[in-house]
Amino acid sequence: MSIIEIIQYPDPRLKLTATPVDSFDDDTKKMIDDMFDTHYDQKNCAALAHSQMAFNTPKRITVIDFSEEKNDPLCLVNPEIISKEGDTYTDEGCMSVPGGIIEKVHRAEIITVRALDKMGKPMEFKVDGFLAKCIQHELDHLNGVLFIDHISELKRQKADKRLNKLKRQERL
Ligand code: ZN
């Protein structure tokens, strides 16, 4: 079991675009296991993207589980959203954005996702609700985008100010 460091904003590594996974060897499986170990080690974590974790090269993998018992793992490799319907505007937070910053973000309400599982087997499914929101948030990570990149400039400045203040307090 390995716990991997979760990269914190404004680390520039969060802006990197992750590269597709092309082999499903033992290294990839170990990496996915480490991602779940790290996920389950956090409090209030719904999902993690490979690119927000301190691996050497960001890969297109996300691990999701927001079940109460933490027994409903979903791993998406090379995920793509192939269709979107509707619009929601709800609160989001992120394990890479400290200080408990939560902001409302527009997301599609229903999405159709194409991905591979951890063995490389293809899947396609349609989801809505919290899972749809989660997958869109994680896919953003794989493209170097954070939820705070979606909010207004004014709200973003407020969030940055709060984060800078927190940082100063930590140094005291
Ligand atoms: Zn996040």
PDB file of C-alpha atoms and ligand atoms in Angstrom, residues 47 52 93-96 137-138 141 146-147, ligand 1:
ATOM      1  CA  ALA A  47     -12.548  10.948  -6.583  1.00  0.00           C
ATOM      2  CA  GLN A  52      -3.372  15.682  -9.306  1.00  0.00           C
ATOM      3  CA  GLY A  93     -14.579  21.479  -4.026  1.00  0.00           C
ATOM      4  CA  CYS A  94     -11.292  19.742  -4.781  1.00  0.00           C
ATOM      5  CA  MET A  95      -8.615  17.785  -2.920  1.00  0.00           C
ATOM      6  CA  SER A  96      -6.018  19.947  -4.714  1.00  0.00           C
ATOM      7  CA  HIS A 137     -14.477  17.371 -12.651  1.00  0.00           C
ATOM      8  CA  GLU A 138     -11.941  14.525 -12.971  1.00  0.00           C
ATOM      9  CA  HIS A 141      -8.002  17.454 -14.117  1.00  0.00           C
ATOM     10  CA  LEU A 146      -9.362  22.987 -12.066  1.00  0.00           C
ATOM     11  CA  PHE A 147     -12.924  23.785 -10.967  1.00  0.00           C
TER      12      PHE A 147
HETATM   13 ZN    ZN B   1     -10.393  17.914  -8.024  1.00  0.00          ZN
END
